[in-house]
Amino acid sequence: MHRLIQRGLMFGNLIEVASPVLVERYNRALKHLTGKTTNLTDFHIDISGYSPEVGDELDDHLYLNHGGCNRQFILLTTDQKSAPLLNIKFSTSREILRHFIEENEPQLFALTARDAVAGELVNSVFSVSEPSRLFDIRKVSIEADTTEGTLRDAEKLGALADRFKQDEDGWFDDVLIADMITLAKRTGDVTRNPVTLKHMAFDQQDYWTSYFGGVYLFRGVAHPAVITAGDKTDLGKLAIKYTFDFSDRNQIAKFLDYNDLAEPIVKARSVDGSAILRQKMDFIVVDAAQEAGVDLTDATRSDIRRLARNHADALPPEYHALRQMVDWADNNGKWPKVTSDHPAYFYTLRATETDQADLVNMLLAELAPKDIRQLFICHKELFYALYGRWSETKKSFVADFLEREYQVDKAGAREALFGFDEPLDMPRVSRRRVSDDMIARVGPWGAIQRK
C-alpha cells in the first residue's frame, strides 16, 4: 500500500497529533473510554480520533469500536471534520460525526481549547451477532463530554443557578453558593456563555455495513430491499420482503428502477456521458491487460487506447458494449442492447439525486468493480481490499492515475461523475441531447421499465 500512502490516497487528510499537550489530552480521553493509553509521542487520527499507529501499538485496530455498533470518538480539534473515517463498519458513521462537529463547531472549539471531547455513537443494539439484528438499528444518537465532565458540570451548575434564583433563601444558602463557585471554576459562567451541545439523533433507514460479507439495507424507499455481496441464503430469514445478492442482477436492476434510484449516464442532464464511458472503457482495458500480464508501467491514455485497438478481440464484453454506446452517442451509431444480465449493465448507470445517492453509487461501484475511479471514490474499503490482489504494474498505473486525475481536483472529478461533467480527455464539444422518450423507446432500460 506504500504507493497509495505516498500519494495521499490512503491515510490522507489525517490529523497529526504531535504536541505534548494534545498527546496528554488524547491519553486522558483514551483512558476514559477504554482504560488504555499510548506511549507514542507523534501519531495521526481520523475524524473519530482513531489512529492507525495507536492501533498497531495496542494490537487492536478496533480499540474505539469494540462490538462494531457503537463507535466511540475522541475530538482534539474541530479540524477533524475534514478527516476520513477509517475501519468503517457502517456507511453513515462519518457523515454523522461530520454533521455533529459542524452543528456544534463553536461549542466544540471552546471545549477542545482546554480538553479533549470524548463520546460515543449510541445505537439501539450493542452487537450484530446475526443478520436479523441489522433491522433493530433504526436511530443513532450522540453522547459526548470532556474528560473532565465540563458539560455534566455545566448542566449541574445551570440547575443550581436556577435554584438559586428561584429560592427565596438562595442568598443565605452557603452550601449552594459554595457548590456553584466550585463548579464555575471548571465550567466558567454558564449564564453568559452556555456550554451545551445540541442533542442529535440520526435515522438509520438506509445504510451499508461491512458485516456478513457486505450488506446494503434500503428501508427508506417505496419498495424496500436488502442487497448483499455475499450469498443471500447466509442471511437467513429477514424482516423484509425482498433479499437479493449479486447474482440477482435483473432483480437489482428492477429495484433501482422501481425506486427511481439510478439513471443511465447518457440520460443524465449536463453530463458528457460518452466521456465518462470512454474512461470506464480505459479501466476495463487496464484490467484485461493485467490478466494478460501486460506491463502497464508509465502507460498513458494513448498507450491504453493502442492496446485496445491491437487486442480488441481479447477484450471482455463490457468494453464492447460501452464502445457501442459511445458510438451511438457521438456518431449516431446503432443503439446497443444492454439488458440487466449483461456484464456491462451497471457500468452504464449512476445514482439519481435522492437521499440514497451515496449509498446507490457505493452499490454500483461494487457491481462494476473494474471502474477503479468510481470504486476509489465511492467504496474505499473494497478498493483497498482489491488493490492488494492486483499486479504490481496495475497498482502502479492506478496509483499514478488517481494522483494525476483525481487527487488534484477531487471536487471536479466527483462533479464530473455525479453532476456536471467537465471533459476528461478532450476539449469540450457540443453533444446532441438525448431525449427521454427515445431512451424509453429504444434504450436497454426498456427491458425493466414499469408497464
Short mmCIF file of C-alpha atoms in Angstrom, two decimals:
data_model
loop_
_atom_site.label_atom_id
_atom_site.label_comp_id
_atom_site.label_asym_id
_atom_site.label_seq_id
_atom_site.Cartn_x
_atom_site.Cartn_y
_atom_site.Cartn_z
CA MET A 1 0.00 0.00 0.00
CA HIS A 2 3.06 2.28 0.09
CA ARG A 3 2.22 3.81 -3.31
CA LEU A 4 -1.19 4.91 -2.09
CA ILE A 5 0.16 6.27 1.19
CA GLN A 6 2.94 8.24 -0.52
CA ARG A 7 0.41 9.84 -2.87
CA GLY A 8 -2.06 10.68 -0.14
CA LEU A 9 -4.56 8.14 -1.48
CA MET A 10 -4.57 6.16 1.75
CA PHE A 11 -4.50 7.65 5.24
CA GLY A 12 -4.71 11.05 3.54
CA ASN A 13 -6.04 14.11 5.42
CA LEU A 14 -5.44 12.55 8.82
CA ILE A 15 -4.80 14.98 11.67
CA GLU A 16 -1.32 14.93 13.17
CA VAL A 17 -1.04 14.78 16.95
CA ALA A 18 2.48 15.79 17.90
CA SER A 19 2.40 18.32 20.74
CA PRO A 20 2.78 17.02 24.31
CA VAL A 21 -0.42 18.85 25.31
CA LEU A 22 -2.55 17.14 22.66
CA VAL A 23 -0.96 13.75 23.34
CA GLU A 24 -1.73 14.13 27.04
CA ARG A 25 -5.36 15.08 26.28
CA TYR A 26 -5.68 12.15 23.89
CA ASN A 27 -4.37 9.75 26.53
CA ARG A 28 -6.78 11.15 29.08
CA ALA A 29 -9.70 10.57 26.69
CA LEU A 30 -8.39 7.16 25.67
CA LYS A 31 -8.11 6.12 29.31
CA HIS A 32 -11.60 7.46 29.97
CA LEU A 33 -13.13 5.44 27.10
CA THR A 34 -11.07 2.26 27.01
CA GLY A 35 -8.83 2.12 30.05
CA LYS A 36 -5.77 2.16 27.76
CA THR A 37 -3.10 4.72 26.92
CA THR A 38 -0.43 5.14 24.26
CA ASN A 39 3.28 5.69 24.68
CA LEU A 40 3.56 7.30 21.26
CA THR A 41 4.52 10.97 21.10
CA ASP A 42 3.54 11.52 17.47
CA PHE A 43 0.66 9.90 15.60
CA HIS A 44 -2.28 10.66 13.31
CA ILE A 45 -6.03 10.43 13.90
CA ASP A 46 -9.14 10.26 11.73
CA ILE A 47 -12.45 12.06 12.24
CA SER A 48 -13.29 9.73 15.15
CA GLY A 49 -9.88 10.02 16.82
CA TYR A 50 -8.83 6.54 15.75
CA SER A 51 -5.11 6.29 15.00
CA PRO A 52 -3.56 3.54 12.83
CA GLU A 53 -0.29 3.96 14.73
CA VAL A 54 -2.00 3.57 18.10
CA GLY A 55 -3.93 0.59 16.73
CA ASP A 56 -0.62 -1.04 15.80
CA GLU A 57 0.85 -0.29 19.22
CA LEU A 58 -2.16 -1.71 21.06
CA ASP A 59 -2.51 -4.58 18.56
CA ASP A 60 -6.18 -3.61 18.38
CA HIS A 61 -7.48 -1.58 15.46
CA LEU A 62 -10.99 -1.63 16.93
CA TYR A 63 -9.93 -0.02 20.19
CA LEU A 64 -12.55 2.70 19.68
CA ASN A 65 -15.11 0.42 18.07
CA HIS A 66 -15.46 -2.78 20.07
CA GLY A 67 -18.56 -4.66 19.01
CA GLY A 68 -18.66 -2.56 15.85
CA CYS A 69 -22.03 -0.93 16.58
CA ASN A 70 -21.37 1.93 18.96
CA ARG A 71 -18.31 3.75 17.69
CA GLN A 72 -16.52 5.85 20.29
CA PHE A 73 -14.72 9.04 19.35
CA ILE A 74 -12.10 11.47 20.64
CA LEU A 75 -12.12 15.06 19.40
CA LEU A 76 -8.96 17.11 19.88
CA THR A 77 -9.84 19.75 17.28
CA THR A 78 -12.76 20.69 15.07
CA ASP A 79 -10.37 20.26 12.12
CA GLN A 80 -11.15 16.56 12.38
CA LYS A 81 -14.39 17.23 10.50
CA SER A 82 -12.47 17.09 7.19
CA ALA A 83 -10.58 13.88 8.03
CA PRO A 84 -11.66 10.46 6.71
CA LEU A 85 -13.11 7.68 8.81
CA LEU A 86 -11.03 4.50 8.82
CA ASN A 87 -12.14 0.92 9.51
CA ILE A 88 -15.72 1.71 8.53
CA LYS A 89 -18.37 -0.71 9.77
CA PHE A 90 -21.39 1.41 8.81
CA SER A 91 -21.52 3.77 5.85
CA THR A 92 -23.35 6.51 7.78
CA SER A 93 -20.85 6.89 10.64
CA ARG A 94 -18.58 9.51 9.05
CA GLU A 95 -21.48 11.70 7.94
CA ILE A 96 -22.97 11.56 11.44
CA LEU A 97 -19.68 12.62 13.04
CA ARG A 98 -19.08 15.36 10.47
CA HIS A 99 -22.60 16.75 10.94
CA PHE A 100 -22.22 16.65 14.73
CA ILE A 101 -18.95 18.63 14.58
CA GLU A 102 -20.31 21.20 12.13
CA GLU A 103 -23.54 21.76 14.07
CA ASN A 104 -21.65 22.24 17.34
CA GLU A 105 -18.47 23.80 16.00
CA PRO A 106 -18.34 26.95 18.20
CA GLN A 107 -19.01 24.95 21.36
CA LEU A 108 -16.57 22.18 20.41
CA PHE A 109 -13.93 24.77 19.52
CA ALA A 110 -14.24 26.25 23.01
CA LEU A 111 -14.24 22.86 24.72
CA THR A 112 -11.26 21.44 22.82
CA ALA A 113 -9.24 24.56 23.61
CA ARG A 114 -8.98 23.18 27.15
CA ASP A 115 -9.65 19.45 26.97
CA ALA A 116 -10.46 16.54 24.69
CA VAL A 117 -14.09 15.71 23.98
CA ALA A 118 -14.89 12.02 24.23
CA GLY A 119 -18.12 10.41 23.17
CA GLU A 120 -19.99 7.60 21.50
CA LEU A 121 -22.39 6.98 18.62
CA VAL A 122 -25.11 5.28 20.64
CA ASN A 123 -27.02 2.67 18.69
CA SER A 124 -30.11 0.71 19.64
CA VAL A 125 -28.07 -2.51 19.65
CA PHE A 126 -24.70 -3.42 21.15
CA SER A 127 -23.76 -6.14 18.66
CA VAL A 128 -24.84 -7.60 15.35
CA SER A 129 -24.24 -11.26 16.04
CA GLU A 130 -26.77 -12.25 13.40
CA PRO A 131 -28.16 -10.53 10.27
CA SER A 132 -31.64 -10.05 11.72
CA ARG A 133 -30.15 -7.63 14.28
CA LEU A 134 -29.46 -5.14 11.49
CA PHE A 135 -33.18 -4.36 11.44
CA ASP A 136 -33.05 -3.28 15.08
CA ILE A 137 -30.76 -0.42 14.08
CA ARG A 138 -33.07 2.50 13.45
CA LYS A 139 -31.55 5.52 15.14
CA VAL A 140 -28.12 6.69 16.27
CA SER A 141 -27.72 9.41 18.90
CA ILE A 142 -24.56 11.07 20.14
CA GLU A 143 -23.34 11.31 23.71
CA ALA A 144 -20.28 13.48 24.40
CA ASP A 145 -18.46 15.34 27.15
CA THR A 146 -14.96 16.43 28.01
CA THR A 147 -12.80 14.08 30.03
CA GLU A 148 -13.25 16.42 32.99
CA GLY A 149 -17.04 16.34 32.68
CA THR A 150 -17.40 20.00 31.71
CA LEU A 151 -20.82 19.54 30.13
CA ARG A 152 -22.09 17.45 33.01
CA ASP A 153 -20.85 20.09 35.46
CA ALA A 154 -22.35 22.87 33.35
CA GLU A 155 -25.72 21.17 33.47
CA LYS A 156 -25.43 20.84 37.23
CA LEU A 157 -24.36 24.47 37.54
CA GLY A 158 -27.30 25.58 35.44
CA ALA A 159 -29.69 23.68 37.68
CA LEU A 160 -28.08 25.19 40.81
CA ALA A 161 -28.27 28.67 39.29
CA ASP A 162 -31.99 28.21 38.61
CA ARG A 163 -32.49 27.01 42.15
CA PHE A 164 -30.51 29.98 43.48
CA LYS A 165 -32.69 32.45 41.54
CA GLN A 166 -35.99 30.77 42.40
CA ASP A 167 -35.34 30.01 46.08
CA GLU A 168 -36.15 32.96 48.33
CA ASP A 169 -33.41 31.87 50.73
CA GLY A 170 -30.84 31.27 47.99
CA TRP A 171 -28.67 34.18 49.11
CA PHE A 172 -28.39 32.62 52.56
CA ASP A 173 -27.62 29.07 51.42
CA ASP A 174 -23.84 28.91 51.89
CA VAL A 175 -23.62 25.29 50.71
CA LEU A 176 -25.48 26.09 47.48
CA ILE A 177 -23.28 29.11 46.78
CA ALA A 178 -20.09 27.14 47.53
CA ASP A 179 -21.18 24.36 45.14
CA MET A 180 -21.86 26.95 42.43
CA ILE A 181 -18.44 28.54 42.87
CA THR A 182 -16.69 25.17 42.73
CA LEU A 183 -18.46 24.18 39.52
CA ALA A 184 -17.99 27.63 37.95
CA LYS A 185 -14.23 27.32 38.36
CA ARG A 186 -14.40 24.37 35.98
CA THR A 187 -17.12 25.50 33.56
CA GLY A 188 -16.97 29.29 33.53
CA ASP A 189 -20.06 31.50 33.63
CA VAL A 190 -22.75 29.31 32.01
CA THR A 191 -25.32 32.11 32.24
CA ARG A 192 -23.34 34.31 29.84
CA ASN A 193 -21.52 31.60 27.93
CA PRO A 194 -23.69 28.46 27.91
CA VAL A 195 -21.65 25.28 27.45
CA THR A 196 -24.03 22.88 25.75
CA LEU A 197 -24.06 20.60 22.74
CA LYS A 198 -27.12 20.03 20.61
CA HIS A 199 -28.84 16.74 21.24
CA MET A 200 -28.60 14.98 17.91
CA ALA A 201 -30.20 11.76 16.68
CA PHE A 202 -29.99 10.33 13.17
CA ASP A 203 -32.37 7.93 11.47
CA GLN A 204 -30.74 4.80 10.10
CA GLN A 205 -33.13 3.78 7.34
CA ASP A 206 -30.63 3.19 4.54
CA TYR A 207 -27.02 2.14 5.07
CA TRP A 208 -24.23 -0.27 4.17
CA THR A 209 -22.46 -2.42 6.71
CA SER A 210 -19.29 -4.45 6.31
CA TYR A 211 -20.83 -7.26 8.36
CA PHE A 212 -21.91 -10.55 6.77
CA GLY A 213 -19.85 -10.01 3.63
CA GLY A 214 -21.21 -6.52 2.98
CA VAL A 215 -24.93 -5.71 3.19
CA TYR A 216 -26.91 -2.79 1.74
CA LEU A 217 -30.16 -2.11 3.61
CA PHE A 218 -32.74 0.10 1.87
CA ARG A 219 -35.78 0.84 4.06
CA GLY A 220 -36.49 4.49 3.24
CA VAL A 221 -37.73 3.80 -0.30
CA ALA A 222 -41.10 2.85 -1.74
CA HIS A 223 -40.00 -0.74 -2.39
CA PRO A 224 -37.56 -1.78 0.37
CA ALA A 225 -34.94 -4.49 -0.07
CA VAL A 226 -31.68 -5.91 1.24
CA ILE A 227 -28.82 -6.46 -1.20
CA THR A 228 -25.81 -8.49 -0.13
CA ALA A 229 -22.43 -9.01 -1.75
CA GLY A 230 -22.38 -12.47 -0.19
CA ASP A 231 -24.84 -15.33 -0.50
CA LYS A 232 -28.36 -14.24 0.40
CA THR A 233 -29.13 -17.65 1.91
CA ASP A 234 -26.47 -16.98 4.56
CA LEU A 235 -28.56 -14.09 5.89
CA GLY A 236 -31.45 -16.35 6.84
CA LYS A 237 -34.97 -15.04 7.27
CA LEU A 238 -35.12 -11.24 7.48
CA ALA A 239 -37.87 -8.81 8.38
CA ILE A 240 -38.16 -7.56 4.80
CA LYS A 241 -39.88 -8.89 1.71
CA TYR A 242 -37.00 -8.83 -0.76
CA THR A 243 -33.42 -10.01 -0.29
CA PHE A 244 -31.05 -10.09 -3.27
CA ASP A 245 -27.44 -11.00 -3.84
CA PHE A 246 -25.24 -10.01 -6.75
CA SER A 247 -26.38 -12.99 -8.82
CA ASP A 248 -29.87 -11.42 -8.90
CA ARG A 249 -28.87 -8.83 -11.47
CA ASN A 250 -32.32 -8.39 -13.01
CA GLN A 251 -33.99 -8.04 -9.61
CA ILE A 252 -31.42 -5.43 -8.51
CA ALA A 253 -31.98 -3.54 -11.77
CA LYS A 254 -35.73 -3.58 -11.19
CA PHE A 255 -35.25 -2.46 -7.58
CA LEU A 256 -33.19 0.55 -8.70
CA ASP A 257 -35.70 1.38 -11.41
CA TYR A 258 -38.88 0.99 -9.35
CA ASN A 259 -37.45 3.30 -6.68
CA ASP A 260 -36.00 5.78 -9.22
CA LEU A 261 -32.58 5.37 -7.62
CA ALA A 262 -30.44 5.14 -10.76
CA GLU A 263 -30.36 6.53 -14.27
CA PRO A 264 -28.33 5.90 -17.43
CA ILE A 265 -25.23 8.06 -17.59
CA VAL A 266 -26.15 9.14 -21.12
CA LYS A 267 -29.57 10.26 -19.88
CA ALA A 268 -28.26 12.43 -17.02
CA ARG A 269 -28.63 16.17 -17.50
CA SER A 270 -25.50 18.31 -18.02
CA VAL A 271 -23.25 15.27 -18.26
CA ASP A 272 -20.89 14.33 -21.07
CA GLY A 273 -21.84 10.70 -20.81
CA SER A 274 -19.65 9.45 -23.64
CA ALA A 275 -16.52 10.92 -21.98
CA ILE A 276 -17.33 9.08 -18.76
CA LEU A 277 -17.98 5.85 -20.65
CA ARG A 278 -14.69 6.20 -22.53
CA GLN A 279 -12.85 6.46 -19.23
CA LYS A 280 -14.63 3.35 -17.98
CA MET A 281 -13.51 1.60 -21.16
CA ASP A 282 -9.88 2.52 -20.40
CA PHE A 283 -10.19 0.98 -16.94
CA ILE A 284 -11.61 -2.21 -18.44
CA VAL A 285 -8.62 -2.37 -20.83
CA VAL A 286 -6.26 -1.94 -17.85
CA ASP A 287 -7.98 -4.80 -16.06
CA ALA A 288 -7.72 -7.03 -19.15
CA ALA A 289 -4.05 -6.07 -19.60
CA GLN A 290 -3.32 -7.15 -16.04
CA GLU A 291 -4.98 -10.51 -16.66
CA ALA A 292 -2.81 -10.95 -19.77
CA GLY A 293 0.36 -9.96 -17.92
CA VAL A 294 0.93 -6.78 -19.96
CA ASP A 295 3.36 -4.28 -18.40
CA LEU A 296 1.50 -1.02 -17.71
CA THR A 297 4.43 0.89 -16.25
CA ASP A 298 4.24 4.56 -17.30
CA ALA A 299 1.33 3.76 -19.63
CA THR A 300 -0.52 6.81 -20.97
CA ARG A 301 -4.07 7.07 -22.21
CA SER A 302 -2.76 6.79 -25.76
CA ASP A 303 -0.99 3.56 -24.79
CA ILE A 304 -4.20 2.19 -23.28
CA ARG A 305 -6.21 3.05 -26.41
CA ARG A 306 -3.50 1.45 -28.57
CA LEU A 307 -3.74 -1.72 -26.52
CA ALA A 308 -7.50 -1.71 -27.04
CA ARG A 309 -7.13 -1.40 -30.82
CA ASN A 310 -4.46 -4.08 -31.08
CA HIS A 311 -6.22 -6.59 -28.84
CA ALA A 312 -9.90 -5.80 -29.43
CA ASP A 313 -10.83 -9.46 -29.87
CA ALA A 314 -9.43 -10.31 -26.43
CA LEU A 315 -11.31 -7.57 -24.54
CA PRO A 316 -14.30 -8.54 -22.35
CA PRO A 317 -17.93 -7.88 -23.34
CA GLU A 318 -18.14 -4.85 -21.02
CA TYR A 319 -15.71 -2.99 -23.24
CA HIS A 320 -17.54 -3.69 -26.49
CA ALA A 321 -20.94 -2.73 -25.06
CA LEU A 322 -19.63 0.60 -23.78
CA ARG A 323 -17.85 1.22 -27.09
CA GLN A 324 -21.14 0.74 -28.95
CA MET A 325 -22.85 3.19 -26.58
CA VAL A 326 -20.15 5.79 -27.19
CA ASP A 327 -20.52 5.23 -30.93
CA TRP A 328 -24.27 5.80 -30.62
CA ALA A 329 -23.80 8.99 -28.54
CA ASP A 330 -21.06 10.50 -30.73
CA ASN A 331 -21.64 9.16 -34.20
CA ASN A 332 -25.34 8.27 -34.46
CA GLY A 333 -24.42 4.61 -34.34
CA LYS A 334 -26.82 1.75 -33.66
CA TRP A 335 -28.20 1.67 -30.13
CA PRO A 336 -26.77 -1.37 -28.34
CA LYS A 337 -28.99 -3.69 -26.39
CA VAL A 338 -27.57 -3.91 -22.88
CA THR A 339 -30.02 -5.65 -20.58
CA SER A 340 -29.53 -6.14 -16.86
CA ASP A 341 -27.96 -9.57 -17.28
CA HIS A 342 -25.19 -8.10 -19.46
CA PRO A 343 -21.88 -7.64 -17.55
CA ALA A 344 -21.71 -4.00 -18.76
CA TYR A 345 -25.15 -3.02 -17.48
CA PHE A 346 -24.24 -1.49 -14.12
CA TYR A 347 -21.28 0.35 -15.70
CA THR A 348 -23.85 2.41 -17.61
CA LEU A 349 -25.69 3.73 -14.53
CA ARG A 350 -25.22 6.40 -11.90
CA ALA A 351 -27.35 7.36 -8.90
CA THR A 352 -30.17 9.88 -9.25
CA GLU A 353 -30.46 12.83 -6.87
CA THR A 354 -32.09 11.18 -3.86
CA ASP A 355 -31.27 10.82 -0.17
CA GLN A 356 -29.83 7.42 -1.03
CA ALA A 357 -27.50 8.68 -3.81
CA ASP A 358 -24.22 7.98 -1.98
CA LEU A 359 -25.39 4.51 -0.99
CA VAL A 360 -26.53 3.73 -4.54
CA ASN A 361 -23.22 4.90 -6.04
CA MET A 362 -21.46 2.71 -3.50
CA LEU A 363 -23.56 -0.26 -4.62
CA LEU A 364 -22.96 0.48 -8.31
CA ALA A 365 -19.21 0.70 -7.67
CA GLU A 366 -19.26 -2.79 -6.18
CA LEU A 367 -21.37 -4.11 -9.04
CA ALA A 368 -18.92 -2.60 -11.59
CA PRO A 369 -15.54 -3.05 -9.87
CA LYS A 370 -13.37 -2.58 -12.97
CA ASP A 371 -14.14 1.16 -12.85
CA ILE A 372 -11.35 1.85 -10.38
CA ARG A 373 -12.04 5.59 -10.11
CA GLN A 374 -15.67 5.17 -9.02
CA LEU A 375 -14.60 2.31 -6.76
CA PHE A 376 -11.99 4.51 -5.07
CA ILE A 377 -14.39 7.44 -4.64
CA CYS A 378 -17.48 5.53 -3.55
CA HIS A 379 -16.24 2.35 -1.85
CA LYS A 380 -12.73 2.75 -0.47
CA GLU A 381 -12.98 -0.31 1.78
CA LEU A 382 -13.48 -2.56 -1.25
CA PHE A 383 -10.92 -0.63 -3.31
CA TYR A 384 -8.19 -1.24 -0.74
CA ALA A 385 -9.14 -4.93 -0.47
CA LEU A 386 -8.96 -5.43 -4.25
CA TYR A 387 -5.83 -3.30 -4.65
CA GLY A 388 -3.83 -5.77 -2.58
CA ARG A 389 -4.58 -8.54 -5.13
CA TRP A 390 -3.54 -6.64 -8.25
CA SER A 391 -0.27 -6.99 -10.13
CA GLU A 392 2.49 -4.51 -9.37
CA THR A 393 2.07 -2.84 -12.78
CA LYS A 394 -1.66 -2.32 -12.28
CA LYS A 395 -1.06 -0.98 -8.78
CA SER A 396 1.43 1.50 -10.21
CA PHE A 397 -0.90 2.57 -13.03
CA VAL A 398 -3.90 3.01 -10.71
CA ALA A 399 -1.93 4.97 -8.11
CA ASP A 400 -0.46 7.26 -10.78
CA PHE A 401 -3.85 7.76 -12.42
CA LEU A 402 -5.66 8.62 -9.20
CA GLU A 403 -2.91 11.04 -8.17
CA ARG A 404 -2.89 12.73 -11.57
CA GLU A 405 -6.59 12.71 -12.46
CA TYR A 406 -8.41 12.70 -9.13
CA GLN A 407 -6.23 13.90 -6.28
CA VAL A 408 -5.50 17.29 -7.89
CA ASP A 409 -9.22 18.15 -8.20
CA LYS A 410 -11.42 15.89 -6.09
CA ALA A 411 -14.47 18.13 -6.25
CA GLY A 412 -14.20 18.49 -10.01
CA ALA A 413 -13.81 14.75 -10.54
CA ARG A 414 -16.84 13.96 -8.40
CA GLU A 415 -18.88 16.60 -10.16
CA ALA A 416 -17.81 15.12 -13.49
CA LEU A 417 -19.08 11.69 -12.48
CA PHE A 418 -22.13 12.53 -10.46
CA GLY A 419 -23.09 16.03 -11.61
CA PHE A 420 -21.94 18.45 -14.30
CA ASP A 421 -19.20 16.84 -16.36
CA GLU A 422 -16.02 18.52 -17.46
CA PRO A 423 -14.21 16.84 -20.37
CA LEU A 424 -11.96 14.01 -19.27
CA ASP A 425 -9.62 13.67 -22.21
CA MET A 426 -10.56 16.16 -24.91
CA PRO A 427 -11.79 19.74 -25.44
CA ARG A 428 -15.46 20.08 -24.71
CA VAL A 429 -17.66 19.86 -27.80
CA SER A 430 -21.37 20.13 -28.18
CA ARG A 431 -23.24 16.84 -27.83
CA ARG A 432 -26.66 16.08 -29.18
CA ARG A 433 -29.20 15.98 -26.37
CA VAL A 434 -30.57 12.57 -25.55
CA SER A 435 -34.34 12.68 -25.29
CA ASP A 436 -36.14 10.82 -22.50
CA ASP A 437 -38.71 9.33 -24.86
CA MET A 438 -36.02 7.90 -27.18
CA ILE A 439 -34.26 6.17 -24.31
CA ALA A 440 -37.56 4.83 -23.01
CA ARG A 441 -38.39 3.58 -26.50
CA VAL A 442 -35.14 2.06 -27.73
CA GLY A 443 -32.75 2.02 -24.76
CA PRO A 444 -31.64 -1.11 -22.95
CA TRP A 445 -33.51 0.01 -19.85
CA GLY A 446 -36.78 -0.67 -21.64
CA ALA A 447 -36.39 -4.27 -20.57
CA ILE A 448 -37.09 -3.35 -16.95
CA GLN A 449 -39.42 -0.37 -17.34
CA ARG A 450 -42.71 -0.46 -15.43
CA LYS A 451 -45.60 -1.25 -17.69
#
